């Protein structure tokens, strides 16, 4: 039974071919495709309004130099948001529960923000490793601490997203298993657990949206420090 709880996080395959690529490309089918008309239907209008709202929120802490990253950050936000939400559907696989994938998204983008700062303003970027007015005896320790905190940022991004989604999926499966098991023996308790399951599902929808936003927002804040 314990093994079955974690089977949902293993990448499915068909004839030896991993299906995670299909799960990663499927959210792109839900985005509006460009056409000859400004407005195709109400759904595409709502999607474009939502994308515009996300772009504005992500670009608020950045100046004009950081607006070059608008396409990358908005695309990443939509990808994570749709992937997290689609993973809550029954009999689906959530790629963002894989730590390897989240690190593959976090590390290159974090490294790109770091290299941008070292190229444009190397003195300011290196100055973040040593706060002004630091006593001489604490300089080596503070440089080591700040360097460690800087290098651990992509790991924290990946682990935060993976841990929150994994915990939510496990809770949903545990409570749903309890609901079906208690249905024949204790129907009243089963109804109570069903109510808890519905509330938890609503909470997980909010968590899926918030974690996608936090992931991209932290990347934009890292970019703000280096431009």
Short mmCIF file of C-alpha atoms in Angstrom, two decimals:
data_model
loop_
_atom_site.label_atom_id
_atom_site.label_comp_id
_atom_site.label_asym_id
_atom_site.label_seq_id
_atom_site.Cartn_x
_atom_site.Cartn_y
_atom_site.Cartn_z
CA UNK A 1 0.00 0.00 0.00
CA UNK A 2 2.79 2.44 0.86
CA UNK A 3 4.44 1.73 -2.45
CA UNK A 4 1.24 2.50 -4.35
CA UNK A 5 1.07 5.98 -2.84
CA UNK A 6 4.35 6.91 -4.52
CA UNK A 7 3.68 5.14 -7.80
CA UNK A 8 1.83 8.24 -9.02
CA UNK A 9 5.13 10.14 -9.06
CA UNK A 10 6.90 7.69 -11.37
CA UNK A 11 7.08 8.74 -15.00
CA UNK A 12 4.65 6.64 -17.10
CA UNK A 13 5.89 4.94 -20.25
CA UNK A 14 4.36 3.23 -23.26
CA UNK A 15 6.38 0.58 -25.11
CA UNK A 16 9.46 1.82 -23.30
CA UNK A 17 8.87 5.44 -24.41
CA UNK A 18 8.50 7.94 -21.51
CA UNK A 19 5.26 9.87 -21.74
CA UNK A 20 6.53 12.81 -19.70
CA UNK A 21 7.28 14.65 -22.96
CA UNK A 22 3.61 14.46 -23.92
CA UNK A 23 2.61 15.71 -20.46
CA UNK A 24 5.02 18.64 -20.84
CA UNK A 25 3.84 19.61 -24.33
CA UNK A 26 0.10 19.24 -23.68
CA UNK A 27 -0.31 22.61 -21.83
CA UNK A 28 0.85 24.40 -25.00
CA UNK A 29 -2.27 23.12 -26.78
CA UNK A 30 -4.46 25.06 -24.33
CA UNK A 31 -2.89 28.42 -25.17
CA UNK A 32 -4.47 30.63 -27.85
CA UNK A 33 -2.95 30.26 -31.29
CA UNK A 34 -2.25 33.40 -33.38
CA UNK A 35 -4.71 34.16 -36.13
CA UNK A 36 -5.78 36.89 -38.54
CA UNK A 37 -8.35 38.32 -36.14
CA UNK A 38 -7.65 40.38 -33.05
CA UNK A 39 -10.30 38.51 -31.07
CA UNK A 40 -11.41 34.98 -32.02
CA UNK A 41 -13.79 34.08 -29.19
CA UNK A 42 -14.48 34.79 -25.53
CA UNK A 43 -12.15 32.04 -24.31
CA UNK A 44 -9.15 33.41 -26.21
CA UNK A 45 -10.02 36.92 -25.00
CA UNK A 46 -10.04 35.68 -21.40
CA UNK A 47 -6.74 33.86 -21.91
CA UNK A 48 -5.07 36.91 -23.43
CA UNK A 49 -6.37 39.10 -20.60
CA UNK A 50 -4.96 36.65 -18.03
CA UNK A 51 -1.58 36.47 -19.80
CA UNK A 52 -1.45 40.27 -19.93
CA UNK A 53 -2.25 40.46 -16.20
CA UNK A 54 0.52 37.97 -15.37
CA UNK A 55 3.03 39.85 -17.50
CA UNK A 56 2.23 43.14 -15.76
CA UNK A 57 2.60 41.58 -12.30
CA UNK A 58 5.95 40.01 -13.16
CA UNK A 59 7.35 43.17 -14.77
CA UNK A 60 6.43 45.52 -11.89
CA UNK A 61 9.69 45.03 -9.90
CA UNK A 62 11.85 45.26 -13.06
CA UNK A 63 13.01 48.28 -15.00
CA UNK A 64 13.08 48.59 -18.80
CA UNK A 65 16.23 46.47 -19.06
CA UNK A 66 14.43 43.58 -17.41
CA UNK A 67 11.47 43.78 -19.79
CA UNK A 68 13.53 41.76 -22.29
CA UNK A 69 12.80 38.78 -20.05
CA UNK A 70 9.01 39.23 -20.29
CA UNK A 71 8.51 36.47 -22.86
CA UNK A 72 10.63 33.93 -20.97
CA UNK A 73 9.09 34.62 -17.56
CA UNK A 74 5.51 34.75 -18.83
CA UNK A 75 5.93 31.54 -20.83
CA UNK A 76 7.42 29.80 -17.80
CA UNK A 77 4.58 31.04 -15.63
CA UNK A 78 1.92 29.74 -18.01
CA UNK A 79 3.73 26.41 -18.41
CA UNK A 80 4.01 25.82 -14.65
CA UNK A 81 0.47 27.01 -13.99
CA UNK A 82 -1.14 24.76 -16.60
CA UNK A 83 1.06 21.79 -15.71
CA UNK A 84 0.26 22.08 -12.00
CA UNK A 85 -3.48 22.44 -12.59
CA UNK A 86 -3.69 19.62 -15.14
CA UNK A 87 -1.85 17.37 -12.68
CA UNK A 88 -4.79 17.62 -10.28
CA UNK A 89 -7.08 15.82 -12.72
CA UNK A 90 -7.65 12.10 -12.09
CA UNK A 91 -5.36 9.61 -13.84
CA UNK A 92 -2.88 12.28 -14.89
CA UNK A 93 0.84 12.71 -14.33
CA UNK A 94 2.35 15.92 -12.97
CA UNK A 95 5.84 16.57 -14.39
CA UNK A 96 6.49 19.32 -11.82
CA UNK A 97 6.54 16.74 -9.01
CA UNK A 98 9.90 15.60 -10.41
CA UNK A 99 12.82 17.34 -8.72
CA UNK A 100 15.05 16.78 -11.75
CA UNK A 101 12.70 18.71 -14.00
CA UNK A 102 12.25 21.59 -11.56
CA UNK A 103 16.02 21.89 -11.14
CA UNK A 104 16.41 21.81 -14.93
CA UNK A 105 14.10 24.83 -15.07
CA UNK A 106 15.53 26.69 -12.08
CA UNK A 107 19.28 26.28 -12.54
CA UNK A 108 19.72 27.66 -16.12
CA UNK A 109 17.47 30.66 -15.47
CA UNK A 110 19.17 31.44 -12.15
CA UNK A 111 22.56 31.11 -13.82
CA UNK A 112 21.42 33.42 -16.61
CA UNK A 113 20.42 36.12 -14.10
CA UNK A 114 23.74 35.72 -12.28
CA UNK A 115 25.81 35.97 -15.47
CA UNK A 116 23.77 38.99 -16.55
CA UNK A 117 24.73 40.78 -13.35
CA UNK A 118 28.39 39.79 -13.60
CA UNK A 119 28.53 41.07 -17.17
CA UNK A 120 26.64 44.37 -16.72
CA UNK A 121 27.67 45.39 -13.19
CA UNK A 122 30.32 43.06 -11.77
CA UNK A 123 31.24 45.27 -8.81
CA UNK A 124 27.64 45.57 -7.63
CA UNK A 125 26.97 41.85 -8.06
CA UNK A 126 30.09 40.90 -6.12
CA UNK A 127 29.29 43.56 -3.54
CA UNK A 128 26.20 41.57 -2.51
CA UNK A 129 28.54 38.96 -1.03
CA UNK A 130 29.84 41.42 1.57
CA UNK A 131 27.48 43.90 3.28
CA UNK A 132 28.81 47.39 3.86
CA UNK A 133 30.29 48.07 7.29
CA UNK A 134 31.13 44.46 8.06
CA UNK A 135 33.79 44.01 10.80
CA UNK A 136 37.11 42.74 9.51
CA UNK A 137 36.99 39.54 11.55
CA UNK A 138 33.62 38.58 10.10
CA UNK A 139 34.51 39.19 6.45
CA UNK A 140 35.63 35.59 5.60
CA UNK A 141 32.63 34.04 7.36
CA UNK A 142 30.12 36.41 5.76
CA UNK A 143 31.55 35.87 2.28
CA UNK A 144 31.24 32.11 2.78
CA UNK A 145 27.68 32.41 4.07
CA UNK A 146 26.54 34.77 1.31
CA UNK A 147 28.15 32.61 -1.36
CA UNK A 148 26.41 29.52 0.00
CA UNK A 149 23.05 31.31 0.10
CA UNK A 150 23.59 32.46 -3.47
CA UNK A 151 24.47 29.01 -4.79
CA UNK A 152 21.58 27.34 -2.96
CA UNK A 153 18.93 29.51 -4.65
CA UNK A 154 18.19 27.19 -7.61
CA UNK A 155 18.03 24.19 -5.27
CA UNK A 156 15.56 26.04 -3.05
CA UNK A 157 13.41 26.91 -6.06
CA UNK A 158 13.24 23.32 -7.26
CA UNK A 159 12.75 21.74 -3.83
CA UNK A 160 10.01 24.23 -2.85
CA UNK A 161 7.93 23.49 -5.94
CA UNK A 162 8.49 19.73 -5.73
CA UNK A 163 7.77 19.44 -2.00
CA UNK A 164 4.54 21.46 -2.06
CA UNK A 165 3.05 19.61 -5.02
CA UNK A 166 4.17 16.19 -3.78
CA UNK A 167 2.74 16.76 -0.31
CA UNK A 168 -0.58 17.88 -1.77
CA UNK A 169 -0.88 14.88 -4.06
CA UNK A 170 -0.06 12.49 -1.22
CA UNK A 171 -2.66 14.08 1.08
CA UNK A 172 -5.33 13.86 -1.61
CA UNK A 173 -4.57 10.19 -2.23
CA UNK A 174 -4.49 9.34 1.49
CA UNK A 175 -7.82 11.03 2.23
CA UNK A 176 -9.48 9.61 -0.89
CA UNK A 177 -8.30 6.13 0.09
CA UNK A 178 -9.72 6.62 3.59
CA UNK A 179 -13.02 7.83 2.11
CA UNK A 180 -13.51 4.74 -0.07
CA UNK A 181 -12.36 2.36 2.68
CA UNK A 182 -14.72 3.77 5.32
CA UNK A 183 -17.71 3.98 2.97
CA UNK A 184 -19.01 0.50 3.84
CA UNK A 185 -18.07 0.34 7.53
CA UNK A 186 -18.57 3.93 8.75
CA UNK A 187 -20.55 5.95 6.19
CA UNK A 188 -20.85 9.03 8.43
CA UNK A 189 -17.10 9.27 8.88
CA UNK A 190 -16.71 8.64 5.16
CA UNK A 191 -18.90 11.65 4.39
CA UNK A 192 -16.80 13.79 6.72
CA UNK A 193 -13.59 12.71 5.03
CA UNK A 194 -15.22 13.41 1.66
CA UNK A 195 -15.94 16.98 2.78
CA UNK A 196 -12.31 17.30 3.90
CA UNK A 197 -11.23 15.94 0.52
CA UNK A 198 -13.25 18.57 -1.35
CA UNK A 199 -11.77 21.36 0.78
CA UNK A 200 -8.28 19.96 0.29
CA UNK A 201 -8.80 19.83 -3.47
CA UNK A 202 -9.75 23.52 -3.49
CA UNK A 203 -6.67 24.25 -1.39
CA UNK A 204 -4.46 22.31 -3.80
CA UNK A 205 -5.79 24.30 -6.75
CA UNK A 206 -4.73 27.46 -4.92
CA UNK A 207 -1.35 25.93 -4.03
CA UNK A 208 -0.75 24.94 -7.66
CA UNK A 209 -1.37 28.52 -8.79
CA UNK A 210 0.58 30.14 -5.96
CA UNK A 211 3.64 27.90 -6.34
CA UNK A 212 3.87 28.62 -10.06
CA UNK A 213 3.66 32.35 -9.34
CA UNK A 214 6.22 32.20 -6.51
CA UNK A 215 8.68 30.25 -8.68
CA UNK A 216 8.64 32.87 -11.44
CA UNK A 217 8.40 35.82 -9.05
CA UNK A 218 11.58 34.76 -7.24
CA UNK A 219 13.36 34.48 -10.58
CA UNK A 220 12.26 38.02 -11.43
CA UNK A 221 13.54 39.25 -8.06
CA UNK A 222 16.89 37.54 -8.70
CA UNK A 223 16.95 39.29 -12.06
CA UNK A 224 16.18 42.62 -10.40
CA UNK A 225 19.30 42.29 -8.24
CA UNK A 226 21.51 41.87 -11.30
CA UNK A 227 20.28 44.54 -13.69
#
